[in-house]
Amino acid sequence: MKEQKLEFKSEVFNPKHIFECGQCFRWNLEKDGNYVGIVRKNVIKVQKTENKITIISFGEDDLPKLCEDYFDQQRDYQEIQKKLGNVDQYLKNSIAYGKGIRILKQDLWEVIISFLISANNNIPRIKGIIERISKAYGEKIQWNEKDYYCFPSPEELQKASIQQLRELGLGFRDKRVYEVTKMVVSGKINLEELKNNQNTNEVRKKLEELPGVGPKVADCILLFGMQRFEVFPVDVWVRRVMNELYLKQQEEKVKNEEIQELAKRKYKNLAGIAQQYLFYWKREIS
DNA sequence: ATGCAGGCGCGCA
DNA sequence: TGCGCGCCTGCA
């Protein structure tokens, strides 16, 4: 455990847009305007000034390596923004609005549990539940007189009974989280193997065998936990924005498959990133 | 204060 | 295969 500091310049790195575009649940805005989050077994503070990003960490990982991986720093987001901006004016506008979004390389296990909890739920509540799960079953890190809690490993989370999960406020999702945890710990599902399988449709099928994982949650896991950027998760906001921009139909009549086909046709293998810009833009202006 | 929020799973045609 | 509905809970 040690404190580290790292500074870098980046044209495509906006903390607010990265942490509030709906991809992650463990980052919080502090009073001083910085974001603080838990990544693996590290507390990370991110501050942005006019021309540089400063990261301060306290934890067990080497900070430059952690940042390069977690923030996916070697990926050329300039190029991505350029490509997507050329699709049409709608994308150009939403990119201008959410400039600096990056897809984080989050831990697959944490992503699976987080998006199980997201079903029929809202973001403040999802964040609260994940915080309480971490506090109850994850490792504690003390830094500057404050306590932070890591997201529990599968083995740690297995200590929770369905009843105990219910008491943490999961509601009907308690059984789903319990079952999926058991499947991971027992090896019935192998996350590494899943991640290494480059056939995205095959992986999606396997994910949907998990209790609580339907099309939407599976797509979020593929995009946020496995960097499958061609995947386009459709939730009510994305439905709404895609229908308003392109389809202009009676909203109940539009099928999710139709929206996904449209997204694939327009955004190709960057549909997932396009989804983030559109989702963020629509959420923030509504 | 009912309806809704980033769905899923079930039962029924 | 394709619907419609119920479900925990907190918040506007």
Short mmCIF file of N, CA and C in Angstrom, two decimals, chain A residues 20 27-37 43-46 143 146 148:
data_model
loop_
_atom_site.label_atom_id
_atom_site.label_comp_id
_atom_site.label_asym_id
_atom_site.label_seq_id
_atom_site.Cartn_x
_atom_site.Cartn_y
_atom_site.Cartn_z
N GLU A 20 -19.77 9.67 -15.47
CA GLU A 20 -21.22 9.86 -15.37
C GLU A 20 -21.98 9.47 -16.63
N TRP A 27 -17.70 5.55 -8.76
CA TRP A 27 -17.00 6.83 -8.78
C TRP A 27 -17.91 7.92 -8.24
N ASN A 28 -17.38 8.75 -7.36
CA ASN A 28 -18.19 9.80 -6.76
C ASN A 28 -17.52 11.15 -6.88
N LEU A 29 -18.34 12.15 -7.12
CA LEU A 29 -17.86 13.53 -7.19
C LEU A 29 -17.70 14.07 -5.78
N GLU A 30 -16.50 14.54 -5.47
CA GLU A 30 -16.25 15.13 -4.15
C GLU A 30 -16.57 16.62 -4.16
N LYS A 31 -16.59 17.17 -2.99
CA LYS A 31 -16.93 18.61 -2.90
C LYS A 31 -15.92 19.49 -3.63
N ASP A 32 -14.67 19.03 -3.66
CA ASP A 32 -13.62 19.84 -4.32
C ASP A 32 -13.63 19.71 -5.84
N GLY A 33 -14.59 18.94 -6.37
CA GLY A 33 -14.69 18.82 -7.82
C GLY A 33 -13.93 17.64 -8.40
N ASN A 34 -13.20 16.91 -7.54
CA ASN A 34 -12.48 15.74 -8.02
C ASN A 34 -13.37 14.50 -7.93
N TYR A 35 -13.01 13.50 -8.72
CA TYR A 35 -13.72 12.22 -8.63
C TYR A 35 -12.86 11.22 -7.86
N VAL A 36 -13.49 10.48 -6.98
CA VAL A 36 -12.79 9.42 -6.24
C VAL A 36 -13.51 8.11 -6.49
N GLY A 37 -12.72 7.09 -6.81
CA GLY A 37 -13.31 5.79 -7.09
C GLY A 37 -12.44 4.67 -6.59
N VAL A 43 -7.62 3.04 -4.09
CA VAL A 43 -8.47 4.23 -4.12
C VAL A 43 -7.82 5.20 -5.10
N ILE A 44 -8.62 5.74 -6.00
CA ILE A 44 -8.07 6.60 -7.05
C ILE A 44 -8.77 7.95 -7.02
N LYS A 45 -7.96 8.99 -7.05
CA LYS A 45 -8.52 10.34 -7.14
C LYS A 45 -8.11 10.95 -8.46
N VAL A 46 -9.08 11.51 -9.16
CA VAL A 46 -8.81 12.09 -10.48
C VAL A 46 -9.15 13.57 -10.46
N TRP A 143 -7.45 5.43 4.14
CA TRP A 143 -6.58 6.45 3.52
C TRP A 143 -7.04 7.81 4.00
N LYS A 146 -10.04 8.02 6.14
CA LYS A 146 -11.33 7.60 5.59
C LYS A 146 -11.29 6.14 5.22
N TYR A 148 -12.48 3.10 2.73
CA TYR A 148 -12.98 2.76 1.40
C TYR A 148 -13.08 1.25 1.31
#
